[in-house]
C-alpha positions as a printed Julia matrix, in Angstrom:
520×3 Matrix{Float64}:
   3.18  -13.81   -7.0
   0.95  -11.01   -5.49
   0.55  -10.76   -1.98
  -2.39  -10.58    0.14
  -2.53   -6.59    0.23
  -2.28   -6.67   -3.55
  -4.62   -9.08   -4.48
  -7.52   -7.87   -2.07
  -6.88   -4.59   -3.57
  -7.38   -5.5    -6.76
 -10.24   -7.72   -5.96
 -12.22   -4.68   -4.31
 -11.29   -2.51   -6.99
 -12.24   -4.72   -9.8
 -15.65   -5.27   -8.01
 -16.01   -2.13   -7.79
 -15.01   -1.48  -11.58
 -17.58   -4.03  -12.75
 -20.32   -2.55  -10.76
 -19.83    0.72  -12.33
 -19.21   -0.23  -16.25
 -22.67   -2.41  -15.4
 -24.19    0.41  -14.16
 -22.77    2.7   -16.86
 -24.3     0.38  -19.63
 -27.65    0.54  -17.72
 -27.66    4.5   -17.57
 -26.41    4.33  -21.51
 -29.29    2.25  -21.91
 -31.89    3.75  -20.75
 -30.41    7.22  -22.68
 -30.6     5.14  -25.78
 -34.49    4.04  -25.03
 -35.33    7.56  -24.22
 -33.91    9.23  -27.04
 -35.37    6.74  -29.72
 -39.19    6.6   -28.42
 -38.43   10.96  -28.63
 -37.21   10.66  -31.9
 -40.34    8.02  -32.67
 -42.82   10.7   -31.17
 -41.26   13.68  -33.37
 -41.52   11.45  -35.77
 -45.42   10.63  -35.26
 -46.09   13.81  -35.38
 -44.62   14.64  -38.48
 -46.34   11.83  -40.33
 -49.42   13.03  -39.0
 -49.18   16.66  -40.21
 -48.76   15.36  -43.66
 -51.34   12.81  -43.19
 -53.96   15.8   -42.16
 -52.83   17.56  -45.28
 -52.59   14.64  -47.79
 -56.11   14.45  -46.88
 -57.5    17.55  -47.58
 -55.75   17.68  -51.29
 -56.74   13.92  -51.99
 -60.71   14.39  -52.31
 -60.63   17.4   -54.89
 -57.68   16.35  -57.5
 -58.53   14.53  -60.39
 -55.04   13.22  -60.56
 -54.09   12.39  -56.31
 -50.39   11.8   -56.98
 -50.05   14.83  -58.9
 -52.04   16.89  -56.29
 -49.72   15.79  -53.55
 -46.84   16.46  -56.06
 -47.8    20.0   -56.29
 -49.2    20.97  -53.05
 -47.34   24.36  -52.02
 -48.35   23.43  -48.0
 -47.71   19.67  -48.37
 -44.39   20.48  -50.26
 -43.52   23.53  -47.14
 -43.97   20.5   -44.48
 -41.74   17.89  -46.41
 -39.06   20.14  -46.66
 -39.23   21.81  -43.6
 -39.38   17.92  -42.15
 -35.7    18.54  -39.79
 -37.1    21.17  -37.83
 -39.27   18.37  -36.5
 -36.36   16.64  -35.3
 -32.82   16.43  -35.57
 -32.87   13.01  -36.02
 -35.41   12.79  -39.16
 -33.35   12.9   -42.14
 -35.67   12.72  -44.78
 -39.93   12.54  -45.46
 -41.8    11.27  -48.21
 -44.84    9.84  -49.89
 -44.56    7.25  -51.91
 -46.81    4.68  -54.25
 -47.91    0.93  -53.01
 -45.02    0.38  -55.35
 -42.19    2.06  -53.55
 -41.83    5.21  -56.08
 -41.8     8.12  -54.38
 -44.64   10.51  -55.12
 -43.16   13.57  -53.25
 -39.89   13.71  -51.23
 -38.37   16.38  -48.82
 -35.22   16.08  -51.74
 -36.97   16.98  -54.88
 -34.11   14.82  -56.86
 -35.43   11.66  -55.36
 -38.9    12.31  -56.54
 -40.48    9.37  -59.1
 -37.33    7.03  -57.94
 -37.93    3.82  -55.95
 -37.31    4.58  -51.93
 -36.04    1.16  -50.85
 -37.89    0.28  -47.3
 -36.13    0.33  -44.12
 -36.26   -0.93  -40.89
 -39.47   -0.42  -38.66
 -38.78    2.21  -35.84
 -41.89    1.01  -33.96
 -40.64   -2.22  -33.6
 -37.01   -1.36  -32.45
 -38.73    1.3   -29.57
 -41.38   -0.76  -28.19
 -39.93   -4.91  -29.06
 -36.45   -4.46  -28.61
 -34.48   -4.82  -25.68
 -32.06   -1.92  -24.21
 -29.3    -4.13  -25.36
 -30.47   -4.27  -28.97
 -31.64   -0.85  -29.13
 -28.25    0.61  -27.65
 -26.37   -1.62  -30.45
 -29.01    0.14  -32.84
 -27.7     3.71  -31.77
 -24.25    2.58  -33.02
 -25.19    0.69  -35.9
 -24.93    2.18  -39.51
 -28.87    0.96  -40.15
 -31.63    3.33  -40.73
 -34.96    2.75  -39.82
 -38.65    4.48  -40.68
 -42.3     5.88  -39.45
 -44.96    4.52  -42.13
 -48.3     5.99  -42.0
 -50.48    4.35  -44.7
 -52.72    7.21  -46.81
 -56.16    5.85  -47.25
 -58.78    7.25  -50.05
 -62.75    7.79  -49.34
 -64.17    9.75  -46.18
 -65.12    8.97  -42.59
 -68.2     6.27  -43.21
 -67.39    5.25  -46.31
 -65.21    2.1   -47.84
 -61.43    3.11  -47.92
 -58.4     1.84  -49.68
 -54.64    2.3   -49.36
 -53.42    4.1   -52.57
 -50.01    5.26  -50.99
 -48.02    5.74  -47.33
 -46.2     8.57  -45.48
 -42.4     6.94  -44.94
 -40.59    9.26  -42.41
 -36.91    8.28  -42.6
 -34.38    8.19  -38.73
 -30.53    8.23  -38.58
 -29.22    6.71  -35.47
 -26.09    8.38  -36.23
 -27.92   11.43  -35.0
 -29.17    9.61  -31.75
 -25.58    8.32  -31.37
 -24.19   11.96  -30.86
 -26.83   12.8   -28.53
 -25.48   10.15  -25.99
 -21.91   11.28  -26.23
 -22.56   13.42  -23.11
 -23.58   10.97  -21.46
 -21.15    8.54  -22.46
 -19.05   10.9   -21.01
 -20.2    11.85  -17.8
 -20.55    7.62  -17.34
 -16.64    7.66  -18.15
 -16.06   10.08  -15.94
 -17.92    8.45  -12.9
 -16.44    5.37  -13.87
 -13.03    6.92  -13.28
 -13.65    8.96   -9.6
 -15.36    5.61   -8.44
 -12.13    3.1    -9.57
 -10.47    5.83   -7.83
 -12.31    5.92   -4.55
 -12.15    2.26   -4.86
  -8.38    2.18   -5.13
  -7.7     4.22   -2.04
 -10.55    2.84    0.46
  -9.46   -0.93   -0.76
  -5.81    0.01    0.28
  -7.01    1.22    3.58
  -9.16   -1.56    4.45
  -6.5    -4.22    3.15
  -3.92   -2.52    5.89
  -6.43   -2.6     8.86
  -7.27   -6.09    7.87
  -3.87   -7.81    7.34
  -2.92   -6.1    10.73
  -3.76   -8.67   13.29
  -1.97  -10.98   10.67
   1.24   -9.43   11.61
   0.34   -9.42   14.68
  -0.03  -13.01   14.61
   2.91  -13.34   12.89
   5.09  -11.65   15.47
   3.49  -13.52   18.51
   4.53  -17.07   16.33
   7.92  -15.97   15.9
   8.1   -14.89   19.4
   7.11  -18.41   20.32
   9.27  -20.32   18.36
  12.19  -18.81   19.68
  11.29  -20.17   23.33
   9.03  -17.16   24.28
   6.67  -18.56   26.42
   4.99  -15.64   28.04
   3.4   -14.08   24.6
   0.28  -12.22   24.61
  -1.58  -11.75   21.24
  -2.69   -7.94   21.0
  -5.29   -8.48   18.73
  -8.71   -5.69   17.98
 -12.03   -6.58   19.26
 -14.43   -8.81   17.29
 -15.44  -12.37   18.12
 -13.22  -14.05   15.27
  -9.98  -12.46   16.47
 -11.12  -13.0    20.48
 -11.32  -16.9    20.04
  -8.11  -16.96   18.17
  -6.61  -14.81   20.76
  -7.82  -17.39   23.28
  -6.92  -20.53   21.26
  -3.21  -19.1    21.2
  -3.1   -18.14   24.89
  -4.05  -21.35   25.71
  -1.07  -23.04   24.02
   1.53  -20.53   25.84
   0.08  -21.73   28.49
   0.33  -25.64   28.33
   3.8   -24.64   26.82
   4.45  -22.66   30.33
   3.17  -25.41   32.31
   5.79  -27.55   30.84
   9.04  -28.49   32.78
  11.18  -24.94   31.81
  14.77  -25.14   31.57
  17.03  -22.67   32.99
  16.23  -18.97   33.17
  17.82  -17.14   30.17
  19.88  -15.04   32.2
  21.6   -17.7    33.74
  22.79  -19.71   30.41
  23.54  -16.4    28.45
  26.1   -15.35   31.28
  27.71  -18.63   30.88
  27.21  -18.35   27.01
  28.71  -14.79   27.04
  31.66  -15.74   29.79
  33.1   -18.62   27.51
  32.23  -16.49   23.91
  33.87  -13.75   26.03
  37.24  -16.0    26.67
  37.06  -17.05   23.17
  37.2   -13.58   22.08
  40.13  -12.56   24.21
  41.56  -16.04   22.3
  41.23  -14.24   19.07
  42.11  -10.65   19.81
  45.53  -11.13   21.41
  46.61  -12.99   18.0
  45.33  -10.17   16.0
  46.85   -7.49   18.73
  50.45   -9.55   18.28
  50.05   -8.84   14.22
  49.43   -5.46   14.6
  52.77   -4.86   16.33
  54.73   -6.88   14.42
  53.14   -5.39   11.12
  53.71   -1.66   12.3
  57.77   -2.89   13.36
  57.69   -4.42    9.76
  56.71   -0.72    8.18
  58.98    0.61   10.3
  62.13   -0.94    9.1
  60.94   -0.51    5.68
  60.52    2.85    5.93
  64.33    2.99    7.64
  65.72    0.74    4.43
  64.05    3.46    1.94
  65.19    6.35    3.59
  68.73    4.64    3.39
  68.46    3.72   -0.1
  68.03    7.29   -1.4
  70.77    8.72   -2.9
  73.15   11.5    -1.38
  72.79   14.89   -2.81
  75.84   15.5    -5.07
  78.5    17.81   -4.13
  79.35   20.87   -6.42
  82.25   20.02   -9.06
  81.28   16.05   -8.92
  78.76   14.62  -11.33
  75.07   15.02  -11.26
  72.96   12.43   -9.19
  71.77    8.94   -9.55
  68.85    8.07  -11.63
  66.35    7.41   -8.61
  64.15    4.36   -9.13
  60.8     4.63  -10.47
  58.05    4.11   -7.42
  56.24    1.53   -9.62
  59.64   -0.63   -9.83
  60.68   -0.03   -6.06
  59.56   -3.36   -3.74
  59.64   -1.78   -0.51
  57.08    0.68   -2.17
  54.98   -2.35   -2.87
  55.58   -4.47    0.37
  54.26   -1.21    2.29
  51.27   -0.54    0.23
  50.11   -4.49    1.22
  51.29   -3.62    4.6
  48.77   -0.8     4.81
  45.86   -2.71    3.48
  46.51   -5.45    5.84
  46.51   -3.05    8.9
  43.37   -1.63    7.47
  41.84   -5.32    7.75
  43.29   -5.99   10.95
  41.8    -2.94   12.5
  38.29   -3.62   10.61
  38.27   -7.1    12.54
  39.25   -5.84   16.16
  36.53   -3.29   15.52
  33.87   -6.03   14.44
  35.44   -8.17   17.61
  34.78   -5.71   19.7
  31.15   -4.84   18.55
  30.79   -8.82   19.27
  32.47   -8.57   22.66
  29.8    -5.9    23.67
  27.07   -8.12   22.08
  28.36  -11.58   24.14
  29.0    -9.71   27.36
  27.66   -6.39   27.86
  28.63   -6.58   31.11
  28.23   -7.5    34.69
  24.58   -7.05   35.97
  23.99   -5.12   38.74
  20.06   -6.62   39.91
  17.91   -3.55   41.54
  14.36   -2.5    42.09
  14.19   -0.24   38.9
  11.34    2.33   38.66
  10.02    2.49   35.23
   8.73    6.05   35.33
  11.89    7.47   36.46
  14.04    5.4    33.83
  11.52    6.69   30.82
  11.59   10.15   32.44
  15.78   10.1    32.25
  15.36    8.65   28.23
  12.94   11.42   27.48
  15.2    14.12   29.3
  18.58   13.01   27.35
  16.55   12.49   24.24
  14.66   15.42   23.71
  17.09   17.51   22.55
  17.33   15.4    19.81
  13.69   15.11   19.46
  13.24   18.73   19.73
  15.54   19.6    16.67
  13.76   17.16   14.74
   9.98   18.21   15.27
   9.39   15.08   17.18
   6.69   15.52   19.79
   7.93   13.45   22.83
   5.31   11.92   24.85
   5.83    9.74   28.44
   2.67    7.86   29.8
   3.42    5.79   33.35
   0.07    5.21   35.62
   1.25    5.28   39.23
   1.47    2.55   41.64
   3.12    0.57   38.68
   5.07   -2.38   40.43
   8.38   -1.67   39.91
  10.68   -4.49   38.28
  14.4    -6.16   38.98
  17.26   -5.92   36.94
  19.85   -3.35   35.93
  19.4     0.33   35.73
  22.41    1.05   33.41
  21.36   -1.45   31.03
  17.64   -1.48   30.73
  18.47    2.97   30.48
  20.8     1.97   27.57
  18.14   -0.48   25.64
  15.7     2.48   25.77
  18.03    4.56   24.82
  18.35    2.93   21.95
  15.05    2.42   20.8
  14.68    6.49   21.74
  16.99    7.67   19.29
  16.42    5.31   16.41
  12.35    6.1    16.57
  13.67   10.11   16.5
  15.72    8.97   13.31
  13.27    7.45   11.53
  11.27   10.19   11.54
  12.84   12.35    9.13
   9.93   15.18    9.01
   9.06   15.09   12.39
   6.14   13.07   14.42
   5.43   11.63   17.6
   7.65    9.34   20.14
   5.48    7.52   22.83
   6.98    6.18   25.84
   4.77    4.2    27.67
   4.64    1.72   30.62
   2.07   -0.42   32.2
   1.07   -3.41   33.89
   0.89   -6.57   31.61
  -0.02   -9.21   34.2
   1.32  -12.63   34.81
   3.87  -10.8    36.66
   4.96   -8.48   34.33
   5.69   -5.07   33.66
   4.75   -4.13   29.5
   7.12   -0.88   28.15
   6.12    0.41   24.46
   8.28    2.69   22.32
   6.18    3.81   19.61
   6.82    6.28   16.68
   4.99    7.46   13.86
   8.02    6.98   11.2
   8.92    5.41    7.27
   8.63    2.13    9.54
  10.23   -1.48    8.66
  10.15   -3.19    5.55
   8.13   -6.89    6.27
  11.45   -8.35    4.78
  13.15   -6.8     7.31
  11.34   -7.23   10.43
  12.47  -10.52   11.34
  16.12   -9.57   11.45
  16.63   -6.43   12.96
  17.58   -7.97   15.97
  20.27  -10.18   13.61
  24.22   -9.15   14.81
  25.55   -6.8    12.45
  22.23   -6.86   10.44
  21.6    -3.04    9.55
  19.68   -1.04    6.68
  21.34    2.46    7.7
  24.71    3.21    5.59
  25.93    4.13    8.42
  25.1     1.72   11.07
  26.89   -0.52   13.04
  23.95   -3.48   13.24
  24.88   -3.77   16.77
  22.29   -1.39   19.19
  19.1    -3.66   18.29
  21.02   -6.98   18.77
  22.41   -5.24   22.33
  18.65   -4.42   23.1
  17.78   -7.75   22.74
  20.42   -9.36   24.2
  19.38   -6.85   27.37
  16.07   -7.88   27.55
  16.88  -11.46   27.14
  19.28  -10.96   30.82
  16.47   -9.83   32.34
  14.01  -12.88   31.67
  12.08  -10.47   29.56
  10.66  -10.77   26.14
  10.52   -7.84   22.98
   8.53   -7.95   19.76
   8.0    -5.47   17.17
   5.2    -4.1    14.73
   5.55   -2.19   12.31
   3.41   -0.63    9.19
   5.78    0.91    6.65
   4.81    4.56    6.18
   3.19    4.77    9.53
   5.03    3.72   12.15
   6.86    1.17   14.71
   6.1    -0.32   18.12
   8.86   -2.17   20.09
   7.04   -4.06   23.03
   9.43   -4.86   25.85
   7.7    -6.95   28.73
  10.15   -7.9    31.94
   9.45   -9.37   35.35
   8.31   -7.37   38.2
   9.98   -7.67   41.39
   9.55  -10.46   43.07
   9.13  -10.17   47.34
  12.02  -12.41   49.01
   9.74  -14.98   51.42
  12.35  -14.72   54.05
  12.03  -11.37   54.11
   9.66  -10.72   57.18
  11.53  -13.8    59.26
  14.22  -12.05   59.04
  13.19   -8.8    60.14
  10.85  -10.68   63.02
  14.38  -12.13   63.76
  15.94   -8.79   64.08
  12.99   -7.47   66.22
  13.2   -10.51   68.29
């Protein structure tokens, strides 16, 4: 099933596609009409050229037919009839009975000339549609001009007609250049079409993602979730109808701060971990004393050197039949797995109990200024353009130095590694209201696959070869200590946004009793 990006893309660009083949078949059209009332003009006026002369041999010949036969200027215009046009393909004058009298090919002379379609009717009756079928049709159509006897005031009669033959297979290749500048508009405009459609499709489907984030925020007990969606007055009453229901969610009894039930979450995952790792730290021991007396029993197994005079030595037994070979080859793989699981508990010990918080007015400026400083080495060497934006007077916020330092630390670097060929990293800060303080780490990298974005912050989850899957999970967990909140956007091919919003610091009430106290 396409997805929304894909099928508004194609939508715009098959719009687009119909538009131009419509217009295409107008423009062929109208070619078509031009070139066949031309081609009836030329035509005209090579009927009337014979007409004029017809005339003047008619009155004086005893025999007409044979006069007209005969005429050295009548026969010089009916065989000189393609200079007219290219399209004519053949002129005559024939008998009311369809024999032709004289013919621009002498061969055809005194032969029937079967009648063929009337040009007049196809230029000025048809419709474009049935005249452009007529280009590429195999039918060939005629200018009759009927040759009347007697002079101007006296009683005529039709004794014969001029019959000026057309090929539309000579219009036809007259509209190839056309037909092929129309092709090749079609083409640049589908193209055009292809690119702008993609464009528009990603700055529309944005707020959806944004959207999507702020719902996933909320569902996992977010309540303080701001919707950071563009201007316009369909996205502003959404954006209002969703900040009203974090609201009536806030206003709802709240149960304990996160901080306080993920210490007492981490303390007993922490004791459960110790649990686990002082089995595993027992089997190491007793697996490396289990090698080592194997490797004791092999060494005494192997067979003396033989003395000189005495017969050669023992056969020694094949590696592949020897069981202590095979009982230490297990043993390694099992030490292998042991140390693969003490290394995963660890990773999990860090994740369930990063450690004890230290709670301290932090300055935001001065912790982004430290990332940038450690970082920009880093960034430097890989033509990343590091960027730190704090306004002043920001309120500064509670928590832990060392561990809010280490979360943005960790965004840091992973923005400077995805961004492979260089970019920009944006460290930002500012006040978000309702009593928080809103830090952005933004790049301009490959960004996050949308099946991806809703578990990077997943325990172990990781798309590097060589990652861990721990650091985002750890940022998390961070921000979740502090009573804070993090989302993250993210446009493959141009970029990622980690939002982390955390409590400013709060003024103790007793604060001035005490010092009046003091004073007192």
């Amino acid at each position: 099933m396409l997805s929304i990006k894909a099928r508004q893309v194609a939508a715009v660009t098959s719009l687009v596609g119909i538009v131009v083949v419509a217009v295409s078949a107008l423009h062929l059209g109208e070619l078509a009409r031009v070139a066949l009332k031309e081609t009836k003009s030329r035509g005209d006026l090579l009927a009337n050229a014979i007409y004029q002369r017809a005339r003047e041999v008619v009155p004086d010949a005893a025999e007409p037919y044979t006069a007209l036969r005969d005429d050295k200027g009548l026969r010089s215009i009916l065989e000189s009839a393609a200079a007219y046009s290219t399209n004519v393909s053949y002129a005559a004058i024939v008998k009311p009975d369809g024999t032709a009298v004289a013919h621009s090919f002498i061969k055809l002379e005194g032969l029937p000339l079967a009648e063929a379609a009337d040009l007049n009717v196809l230029v000025d009756e048809a419709s474009a549609v049935e005249q452009l079928r007529a280009v590429y049709s195999d039918t060939t159509y005629e200018i009759s001009k009927p040759l009347l006897t007697g002079t101007e005031g006296m009683p005529s009669e039709t004794f014969g007609s001029i019959r000026i033959g057309v090929s539309p297979l000579l219009v036809r290749n007259e509209l190839k250049d056309g037909l092929t500048n129309a092709l090749q508009t079609a083409a640049i405009s589908l193209l055009i079409a292809l690119v702008v459609s993609t464009l528009l499709a990603q700055w529309i489907l944005r707020p959806i993602h944004v959207i999507k984030s702020g719902l996933s925020r909320l569902g996992k007990g977010e309540l303080d979730v701001r919707l950071d969606l563009p201007p316009g007055d369909e996205f502003r009453e959404l954006g209002t109808s969703f900040d009203a229901l974090t609201k009536r969610l806030a206003a709802e009894p709240a149960p304990p701060e996160y901080s306080q039930r993920l210490v007492a979450l981490g303390r007993l995952l922490t004791g459960l971990a110790h649990e686990v790792k002082n089995p595993l730290n027992a089997m190491m021991i007793h697996l490396e004393l289990l090698r080592t007396k194997l490797g004791r029993l092999q060494t005494a197994r192997r067979p003396a050197p033989a003395l000189a005079g005495h017969a050669g030595p023992a056969t020694p037994v094949p590696p592949s039949s020897d069981p202590e070979s095979e009982v230490m080859k297990h043993a390694g793989v099992i030490a292998d797995e042991i140390r693969r699981l003490d290394q995963v508990l660890q990773g999990f010990l860090k994740f369930a109990r990063p450690g004890e918080m230290k709670r301290e007015p932090v300055a935001i400026e001065g912790l982004l200024e430290e990332v940038a400083r450690v970082v920009d080495p880093q960034a430097g060497g890989a033509k990343v353009e590091l960027r730190v934006e704090v306004p002043p007077n920001l309120p500064r916020i509670e928590g832990d130095s060392t561990m809010l330092g280490q979360a943005l630390m960790n965004l840091a670097l992973n923005a400077v590694q995805a961004m492979p060929t260089g970019g920009t990293l944006r460290l930002s800060a500012r006040n978000g209201g309702r009593g928080r303080v809103e830090v952005v780490v933004e790049d301009t990298g490959i960004g996050i696959a949308p099946e991806h974005l809703g578990r990077i912050f997943d325990l172990y989850f990781t798309t590097r070869s060589q990652g861990s899957g721990i650091g985002l999970s750890m940022v998390y967990r961070i921000v979740q200590l502090h009573d804070g909140d993090i989302e993250v956007e993210s446009i493959p091919g141009r970029g990622t946004k980690f939002r982390l919003r955390l409590p400013v610091l709060k003024e103790r009430e007793d604060e001035p009793a005490r010092e009046a106290g003091l004073e007192g």
